[in-house]
Short mmCIF file of C-alpha atoms and ligand atoms in Angstrom, two decimals:
data_model
loop_
_atom_site.label_atom_id
_atom_site.label_comp_id
_atom_site.label_asym_id
_atom_site.label_seq_id
_atom_site.Cartn_x
_atom_site.Cartn_y
_atom_site.Cartn_z
CA MET A 272 22.41 4.52 22.93
CA HIS A 273 19.49 2.17 22.47
CA LYS A 274 21.64 -0.67 21.35
CA SER A 275 23.41 -0.13 24.66
CA LEU A 276 25.80 -2.62 26.16
CA SER A 277 23.32 -3.74 28.78
CA ARG A 278 20.65 -4.34 26.19
CA ARG A 279 23.04 -6.21 23.89
CA LEU A 280 24.18 -8.41 26.74
CA PHE A 281 20.59 -9.05 27.74
CA LEU A 282 19.58 -9.98 24.21
CA GLN A 283 22.70 -12.06 23.54
CA GLY A 284 22.10 -13.99 26.75
CA ALA A 285 18.52 -14.68 25.79
CA THR A 286 19.43 -15.72 22.24
CA ALA A 287 22.23 -17.99 23.43
CA ALA A 288 19.92 -19.70 25.88
CA PHE A 289 17.28 -20.15 23.17
CA SER A 290 19.81 -21.50 20.62
CA ALA A 291 21.33 -23.92 23.13
CA ALA A 292 17.92 -25.32 23.95
CA THR A 293 16.74 -25.66 20.36
CA MET A 294 20.04 -26.82 18.83
CA GLY A 295 20.35 -29.51 21.50
CA GLY A 296 17.01 -30.83 20.34
CA LEU A 297 18.02 -30.72 16.68
CA ALA A 298 21.36 -32.46 17.24
CA SER A 299 19.59 -35.38 18.87
CA ALA A 300 17.50 -35.81 15.72
CA ALA A 301 20.57 -37.24 13.99
CA SER A 302 18.63 -38.83 11.15
CA ALA A 303 17.19 -35.52 9.98
CA LYS A 304 18.84 -34.74 6.63
CA GLU A 305 17.81 -31.15 6.51
CA ILE A 306 18.03 -28.82 9.47
CA VAL A 307 14.79 -26.93 9.72
CA ARG A 308 15.50 -23.72 11.54
CA PRO A 309 12.89 -23.02 14.19
CA LYS A 310 10.84 -19.89 13.72
CA PRO A 311 11.62 -17.46 16.50
CA LEU A 312 8.89 -17.41 19.10
CA TYR A 313 9.16 -13.69 19.53
CA GLY A 314 9.15 -11.08 16.78
CA PRO A 315 9.78 -11.45 13.06
CA PRO A 316 12.09 -14.15 11.65
CA PRO A 317 15.56 -12.88 10.64
CA GLY A 318 15.62 -11.31 7.20
CA ILE A 319 11.95 -10.33 7.25
CA ALA A 320 11.11 -6.63 7.21
CA ARG A 321 7.97 -6.60 9.33
CA LEU A 322 6.18 -3.45 8.27
CA ASN A 323 2.57 -4.56 8.67
CA SER A 324 1.61 -4.00 12.29
CA ASN A 325 2.63 -0.43 13.18
CA GLU A 326 5.00 -1.63 15.89
CA ASN A 327 7.99 0.37 17.07
CA PRO A 328 10.96 -2.00 16.96
CA TYR A 329 13.22 0.51 18.75
CA GLY A 330 11.47 -0.48 21.96
CA PRO A 331 11.46 -1.58 24.65
CA SER A 332 13.66 1.20 25.99
CA PRO A 333 16.72 0.23 28.08
CA ALA A 334 14.88 1.44 31.22
CA ALA A 335 11.87 -0.72 30.34
CA LEU A 336 14.06 -3.79 29.79
CA LYS A 337 15.70 -3.34 33.17
CA ALA A 338 12.34 -2.86 34.90
CA MET A 339 10.91 -5.96 33.22
CA MET A 340 13.82 -8.09 34.44
CA GLU A 341 13.21 -6.91 37.99
CA ALA A 342 9.44 -7.26 37.83
CA SER A 343 9.58 -10.72 36.27
CA GLN A 344 11.38 -11.96 39.36
CA LYS A 345 8.17 -11.14 41.22
CA GLY A 346 6.06 -12.84 38.60
CA ALA A 347 4.66 -15.20 41.23
CA TYR A 348 2.49 -12.39 42.53
CA TYR A 349 -0.65 -10.90 41.02
CA VAL A 350 -0.34 -7.26 40.10
CA PHE A 351 -1.48 -4.67 42.60
CA ASP A 352 0.68 -1.68 43.52
CA SER A 353 2.06 -1.31 40.01
CA VAL A 354 -1.46 -0.71 38.64
CA ILE A 355 -2.07 1.95 41.25
CA ARG A 356 1.31 3.53 40.52
CA LEU A 357 0.74 3.72 36.76
CA LYS A 358 -2.76 5.15 37.21
CA GLU A 359 -1.33 7.80 39.54
CA MET A 360 1.36 8.72 37.03
CA ILE A 361 -1.14 9.12 34.21
CA ALA A 362 -3.61 10.99 36.41
CA GLU A 363 -0.93 13.37 37.65
CA ARG A 364 0.24 14.09 34.10
CA HIS A 365 -3.25 15.21 33.06
CA GLY A 366 -4.55 16.72 36.31
CA LEU A 367 -7.08 13.89 36.73
CA THR A 368 -7.75 11.26 39.41
CA PRO A 369 -6.85 7.54 39.23
CA GLU A 370 -10.62 6.88 39.00
CA HIS A 371 -10.58 8.53 35.57
CA ILE A 372 -8.25 5.80 34.29
CA SER A 373 -8.66 2.17 33.32
CA ILE A 374 -5.56 0.20 32.49
CA GLY A 375 -5.96 -2.81 30.25
CA SER A 376 -4.11 -5.48 28.36
CA GLY A 377 -3.31 -3.12 25.49
CA SER A 378 -5.81 -0.40 24.67
CA SER A 379 -7.75 -3.12 22.83
CA ALA A 380 -9.11 -4.45 26.11
CA GLY A 381 -10.67 -1.13 27.13
CA LEU A 382 -11.74 -0.33 23.57
CA THR A 383 -13.56 -3.66 23.29
CA ALA A 384 -15.31 -3.13 26.62
CA ALA A 385 -16.22 0.44 25.65
CA ALA A 386 -17.73 -0.88 22.41
CA ILE A 387 -19.80 -3.44 24.34
CA VAL A 388 -21.05 -0.76 26.73
CA ALA A 389 -22.02 1.39 23.73
CA GLY A 390 -23.44 -1.53 21.76
CA ARG A 391 -25.83 -2.42 24.58
CA LYS A 392 -27.31 1.07 24.25
CA GLY A 393 -27.23 1.58 20.48
CA ASN A 394 -25.00 1.85 17.43
CA ILE A 395 -21.46 3.11 16.98
CA LEU A 396 -20.92 5.83 14.41
CA GLY A 397 -17.53 6.19 12.74
CA PRO A 398 -15.89 7.48 9.57
CA ASP A 399 -15.72 5.17 6.59
CA LEU A 400 -12.17 4.15 7.47
CA PHE A 401 -10.88 3.95 11.05
CA TRP A 402 -9.35 1.37 13.40
CA ASP A 403 -12.58 -0.56 13.96
CA THR A 404 -11.07 -3.89 15.03
CA THR A 405 -12.41 -3.68 18.58
CA SER A 406 -15.71 -1.97 17.73
CA ARG A 407 -16.64 -4.83 15.46
CA VAL A 408 -17.48 -6.74 18.65
CA VAL A 409 -20.89 -5.01 18.60
CA GLU A 410 -21.69 -6.66 15.27
CA ILE A 411 -20.10 -9.99 16.20
CA GLN A 412 -22.20 -10.11 19.36
CA GLU A 413 -25.23 -8.76 17.49
CA LEU A 414 -25.60 -5.86 19.90
CA GLY A 415 -25.80 -3.13 17.30
CA GLU A 416 -24.04 -1.97 14.18
CA ILE A 417 -21.19 0.27 13.11
CA LYS A 418 -22.65 3.09 11.03
CA ARG A 419 -20.15 4.71 8.70
CA LEU A 420 -19.93 8.08 7.00
CA PRO A 421 -19.57 8.14 3.22
CA LYS A 422 -16.08 7.78 1.80
CA LEU A 423 -14.30 11.07 1.02
CA GLU A 424 -11.82 11.67 -1.78
CA SER A 425 -9.55 13.58 0.65
CA MET A 426 -9.57 10.69 3.16
CA GLN A 427 -10.17 13.29 5.89
CA ILE A 428 -12.88 12.86 8.50
CA ASP A 429 -15.79 15.25 7.90
CA LEU A 430 -16.72 16.23 11.46
CA ASP A 431 -19.74 18.29 10.40
CA ALA A 432 -21.17 15.28 8.57
CA MET A 433 -20.34 13.17 11.59
CA TYR A 434 -22.20 15.49 13.92
CA ALA A 435 -25.19 15.60 11.56
CA ALA A 436 -25.28 11.80 11.47
CA ILE A 437 -25.69 11.40 15.24
CA ASP A 438 -29.29 10.29 15.58
CA ASP A 439 -31.16 8.58 18.42
CA SER A 440 -29.80 5.18 17.43
CA VAL A 441 -26.19 6.26 18.03
CA SER A 442 -24.80 5.68 21.52
CA MET A 443 -21.16 6.36 20.71
CA VAL A 444 -19.23 8.13 17.99
CA GLN A 445 -15.69 6.92 17.44
CA VAL A 446 -12.73 8.52 15.73
CA THR A 447 -9.15 7.38 15.48
CA ASN A 448 -6.93 10.45 15.70
CA PRO A 449 -4.48 10.39 14.02
CA ASN A 450 -6.37 7.94 11.90
CA ASN A 451 -5.28 4.42 11.04
CA PRO A 452 -4.69 3.50 8.21
CA THR A 453 -4.59 6.99 6.69
CA GLY A 454 -2.09 8.54 9.13
CA LEU A 455 -4.00 11.85 8.95
CA LEU A 456 -4.55 14.11 11.94
CA ILE A 457 -7.79 16.01 12.54
CA ASP A 458 -7.38 19.77 13.03
CA PRO A 459 -7.18 20.15 16.85
CA VAL A 460 -9.55 23.12 17.09
CA ALA A 461 -12.16 21.42 14.92
CA MET A 462 -11.77 18.22 16.95
CA ASN A 463 -12.24 20.05 20.25
CA ASN A 464 -15.36 21.84 19.04
CA PHE A 465 -16.78 18.62 17.64
CA CYS A 466 -16.14 16.68 20.85
CA ILE A 467 -17.82 19.31 23.03
CA LYS A 468 -20.92 19.42 20.80
CA ALA A 469 -21.17 15.71 20.04
CA SER A 470 -20.63 14.56 23.62
CA LYS A 471 -23.87 16.32 24.55
CA LYS A 472 -25.68 13.85 22.27
CA CYS A 473 -23.74 10.62 22.88
CA THR A 474 -20.40 9.34 24.16
CA VAL A 475 -17.41 10.35 22.05
CA LEU A 476 -14.47 7.97 21.80
CA SER A 477 -11.18 9.35 20.53
CA ASP A 478 -8.63 6.60 19.93
CA GLU A 479 -5.28 8.39 20.30
CA ALA A 480 -3.01 5.36 19.89
CA TYR A 481 -0.55 7.34 17.76
CA ASN A 482 -0.85 10.70 19.55
CA GLU A 483 2.63 10.68 21.11
CA ILE A 484 4.22 10.23 17.68
CA THR A 485 2.79 13.55 16.47
CA ASP A 486 4.56 16.88 16.95
CA ASN A 487 2.93 18.85 19.75
CA SER A 488 1.04 15.81 21.00
CA ASP A 489 -0.68 17.61 23.90
CA ALA A 490 -2.39 20.02 21.51
CA ASN A 491 -3.64 17.07 19.46
CA SER A 492 -5.38 15.38 22.37
CA VAL A 493 -8.86 15.81 23.79
CA ILE A 494 -7.87 14.57 27.26
CA PRO A 495 -8.37 18.12 28.68
CA LEU A 496 -12.05 17.82 27.74
CA VAL A 497 -12.38 14.81 30.05
CA LYS A 498 -11.06 17.03 32.83
CA GLN A 499 -13.78 19.56 31.97
CA GLY A 500 -16.39 16.85 32.58
CA HIS A 501 -17.48 15.97 29.02
CA ASP A 502 -18.64 12.45 28.13
CA ILE A 503 -15.48 11.61 26.20
CA ILE A 504 -13.34 8.48 26.28
CA VAL A 505 -9.72 8.75 25.19
CA ALA A 506 -7.76 5.58 24.42
CA ARG A 507 -3.97 5.55 24.67
CA THR A 508 -1.45 2.73 24.40
CA PHE A 509 2.11 1.73 25.28
CA SER A 510 2.23 -0.31 22.05
CA LYS A 511 3.31 2.45 19.68
CA ILE A 512 5.77 5.22 20.65
CA TYR A 513 6.86 3.25 23.74
CA GLY A 514 7.65 0.15 21.67
CA LEU A 515 5.82 -2.23 24.01
CA ALA A 516 3.21 -3.85 21.75
CA GLY A 517 4.00 -7.33 23.01
CA MET A 518 3.87 -6.27 26.65
CA ARG A 519 0.15 -5.43 26.38
CA VAL A 520 -0.48 -2.23 28.28
CA GLY A 521 -2.92 0.48 27.28
CA TYR A 522 -5.44 2.69 28.99
CA LEU A 523 -8.68 4.62 28.73
CA ILE A 524 -9.32 8.04 30.22
CA ALA A 525 -12.96 8.96 30.87
CA GLN A 526 -15.42 10.10 33.52
CA PRO A 527 -15.14 7.86 36.63
CA GLU A 528 -18.70 6.51 36.18
CA LYS A 529 -17.90 5.57 32.56
CA ILE A 530 -14.69 3.87 33.69
CA ALA A 531 -16.66 1.89 36.29
CA GLU A 532 -19.17 0.81 33.62
CA ILE A 533 -16.40 -0.28 31.25
CA GLU A 534 -14.48 -2.17 33.93
CA LYS A 535 -17.52 -4.40 34.52
CA TYR A 536 -16.46 -6.14 31.29
CA GLY A 537 -13.29 -7.59 32.69
CA VAL A 538 -10.79 -4.82 32.01
CA GLY A 539 -8.20 -4.13 34.69
CA TRP A 540 -6.45 -6.02 37.43
CA TYR A 541 -6.67 -9.66 36.34
CA GLY A 542 -5.95 -8.85 32.73
CA LEU A 543 -2.64 -7.24 33.55
CA ASN A 544 0.88 -8.54 33.90
CA GLN A 545 3.74 -7.52 36.16
CA ALA A 546 6.39 -7.13 33.44
CA GLY A 547 4.21 -5.05 31.14
CA LEU A 548 3.28 -2.68 33.94
CA ALA A 549 6.91 -2.36 34.98
CA ALA A 550 7.89 -1.50 31.41
CA ALA A 551 5.08 1.05 31.13
CA ILE A 552 6.01 2.75 34.41
CA ALA A 553 9.68 2.90 33.41
CA SER A 554 8.83 4.28 29.95
CA TYR A 555 6.00 6.71 30.65
CA GLU A 556 8.10 9.84 31.13
CA ASP A 557 11.20 8.66 29.23
CA HIS A 558 11.32 11.61 26.87
CA THR A 559 14.84 10.85 25.65
CA PHE A 560 13.65 7.51 24.36
CA MET A 561 10.47 8.94 22.85
CA ASP A 562 12.41 11.72 21.08
CA TYR A 563 14.77 9.12 19.68
CA CYS A 564 11.87 7.00 18.35
CA ARG A 565 10.14 10.03 16.84
CA SER A 566 13.34 10.95 14.99
CA LYS A 567 13.70 7.42 13.61
CA ILE A 568 10.06 7.39 12.51
CA LYS A 569 10.51 10.74 10.74
CA GLU A 570 13.65 9.50 9.03
CA ALA A 571 11.75 6.43 7.80
CA ARG A 572 8.79 8.52 6.61
CA GLU A 573 11.14 10.72 4.58
CA MET A 574 12.66 7.62 2.97
CA VAL A 575 9.26 6.22 2.04
CA SER A 576 8.01 9.61 0.78
CA ALA A 577 11.07 9.97 -1.45
CA ALA A 578 10.79 6.41 -2.79
CA VAL A 579 7.08 6.75 -3.45
CA LYS A 580 7.69 9.96 -5.40
CA GLU A 581 10.61 8.52 -7.36
CA ASN A 582 8.39 5.67 -8.43
CA GLY A 583 5.59 7.92 -9.64
CA LEU A 584 3.22 7.22 -6.73
CA THR A 585 1.77 9.40 -3.97
CA ALA A 586 1.15 8.92 -0.25
CA LEU A 587 -0.97 10.74 2.31
CA PRO A 588 0.97 13.13 4.59
CA SER A 589 1.28 10.92 7.66
CA VAL A 590 2.01 12.11 11.20
CA THR A 591 2.26 8.52 12.44
CA ASN A 592 4.56 5.50 12.15
CA PHE A 593 2.87 4.25 8.99
CA MET A 594 2.02 5.63 5.56
CA PHE A 595 -0.92 5.07 3.24
CA VAL A 596 0.38 4.79 -0.31
CA ASN A 597 -1.82 5.29 -3.38
CA LEU A 598 -0.87 2.60 -5.89
CA GLY A 599 -2.83 4.19 -8.72
CA GLU A 600 -4.18 1.40 -10.90
CA LEU A 601 -2.56 -1.40 -8.94
CA ASN A 602 -4.25 -3.77 -6.53
CA ALA A 603 -2.99 -3.48 -2.95
CA GLU A 604 -3.43 -7.18 -2.18
CA THR A 605 -1.36 -8.23 -5.20
CA PHE A 606 1.20 -5.62 -4.23
CA ARG A 607 1.32 -7.02 -0.69
CA ALA A 608 1.85 -10.55 -2.00
CA GLU A 609 4.60 -9.38 -4.37
CA MET A 610 6.32 -7.45 -1.56
CA GLU A 611 6.19 -10.58 0.59
CA LYS A 612 8.24 -12.40 -2.07
CA GLU A 613 10.90 -9.74 -1.36
CA ASN A 614 10.66 -10.50 2.39
CA VAL A 615 8.87 -7.24 3.03
CA HIS A 616 5.62 -7.65 4.96
CA ILE A 617 3.04 -4.88 4.54
CA ARG A 618 -0.76 -4.64 4.66
CA GLY A 619 -3.19 -5.55 1.89
CA ILE A 620 -6.56 -4.03 1.01
CA TYR A 621 -8.70 -2.14 3.54
CA ARG A 622 -12.43 -2.42 2.87
CA ASP A 623 -12.95 -1.26 -0.74
CA TYR A 624 -9.81 0.91 -0.87
CA THR A 625 -8.37 -1.55 -3.36
CA ASN A 626 -5.43 0.57 -4.53
CA TRP A 627 -4.26 1.84 -1.11
CA SER A 628 -1.40 0.16 0.68
CA ARG A 629 -0.25 0.71 4.28
CA VAL A 630 3.39 0.35 5.26
CA SER A 631 4.73 0.73 8.82
CA MET A 632 7.94 2.56 9.73
CA GLY A 633 10.18 -0.15 11.24
CA PHE A 634 13.95 -0.26 11.60
CA ILE A 635 15.65 1.97 9.02
CA GLU A 636 17.27 -1.07 7.40
CA ASP A 637 13.83 -2.67 7.00
CA VAL A 638 12.37 0.48 5.48
CA GLN A 639 15.37 0.43 3.14
CA LYS A 640 14.28 -3.06 2.06
CA TYR A 641 10.86 -1.64 1.25
CA THR A 642 12.26 1.24 -0.78
CA SER A 643 14.63 -1.10 -2.67
CA ALA A 644 11.87 -3.64 -3.38
CA LEU A 645 9.41 -0.96 -4.53
CA PRO A 646 10.73 -0.37 -8.09
CA LYS A 647 11.26 -4.12 -8.61
CA VAL A 648 7.74 -5.02 -7.55
CA LEU A 649 6.15 -2.16 -9.49
CA HIS A 650 8.07 -3.28 -12.58
CA ARG A 651 6.89 -6.88 -12.11
CA MET A 652 3.29 -5.75 -11.71
CA GLY A 653 3.64 -3.81 -14.96
C1 LIG B 50 -5.64 3.10 16.34
C2 LIG B 50 -5.33 1.90 17.14
N1 LIG B 50 -5.92 1.76 18.33
C3 LIG B 50 -5.66 0.71 19.11
C4 LIG B 50 -4.80 -0.28 18.71
C5 LIG B 50 -4.60 -1.45 19.62
O1 LIG B 50 -3.40 -1.42 20.22
P1 LIG B 50 -3.10 -2.11 21.62
O2 LIG B 50 -4.18 -3.04 21.98
O3 LIG B 50 -1.81 -2.80 21.39
O4 LIG B 50 -2.99 -0.97 22.58
C6 LIG B 50 -4.17 -0.19 17.48
C7 LIG B 50 -3.24 -1.23 17.02
O5 LIG B 50 -2.67 -1.22 15.98
C8 LIG B 50 -4.43 0.93 16.67
O6 LIG B 50 -3.89 1.09 15.47
#
């Protein structure tokens, strides 16, 4: 279904146009002895299993592709109504108002602005390991620091310890749920209780980038707490389950006054693009597509789990589109480099988790490359 005729025709047309343009250029360089194939401008080069960025290669959905084609024809115009439309859709879904929502160029835009807002008031508190890429702005801009909880053997987030660590210096506590890179989900009841308590002391940010990949995603979200009026920011993105990472659309849900504060830092209208918004609108309630992606992700996770076990390793029980594999004695950066020699791209070391390796669930054939390369690489590394 997703390699539908319309999509194939669309892609073939685009590839043919690209090849004609580039090959014309190469043919004119008659003296060149060796033809150097141009790297594709978009996506991974052919033959490379790109399993290092938690993308969903099954996207964009056919509906999103069609909408992008239409919207791109109006690319001369700044975005306006499409932003309003998407905010209304999200608000309606959660019983909120459009003023509770800030749409950004990926969730990174809102997350960065939220970190700046927090950093101007104090420090950000997080677990030892979470997706801190945007929060690091507070340290880069010397606004404050990221305080981290001690590392836990279980890799879970200790919410009691987190609550106890909220002191006067902390302006925001941040969790990634499910967490990246561990792939672990926090118990929903514990998360709700924590958010209600902690948000009385400081802002709570729950980054739910992978929420829609989990089973029973609504139960795993704290968006209802925003509706109840708590000082909670929830980040969501179209980059993961919707397969639109390159189209750059994400959003924050929070109290309207918090949204207004965050939007002062340049998030919103001028950071957005017509095609990305069109794709997001067309995808938002496309449950057939999302179910399909979830089933592919599960299939891939089962393949990786089986391969990991067969090779005497273990992995954390992920509910996301990536898995955190314990390499035992082996070094994750060396493992990454060895995997790269097999044309399989994965992540290297996180912080001081030197023997933990993250692999994303891409196309099944790419995950197959990972599982086939695994015994070879482990053998080479001795
Ligand atoms: C947990 C988490 N949050 C946010 C992001 C940023 O995604 P985007 O800016 O594409 O929405 C990522 C990207 O990998 C992520 O893993």
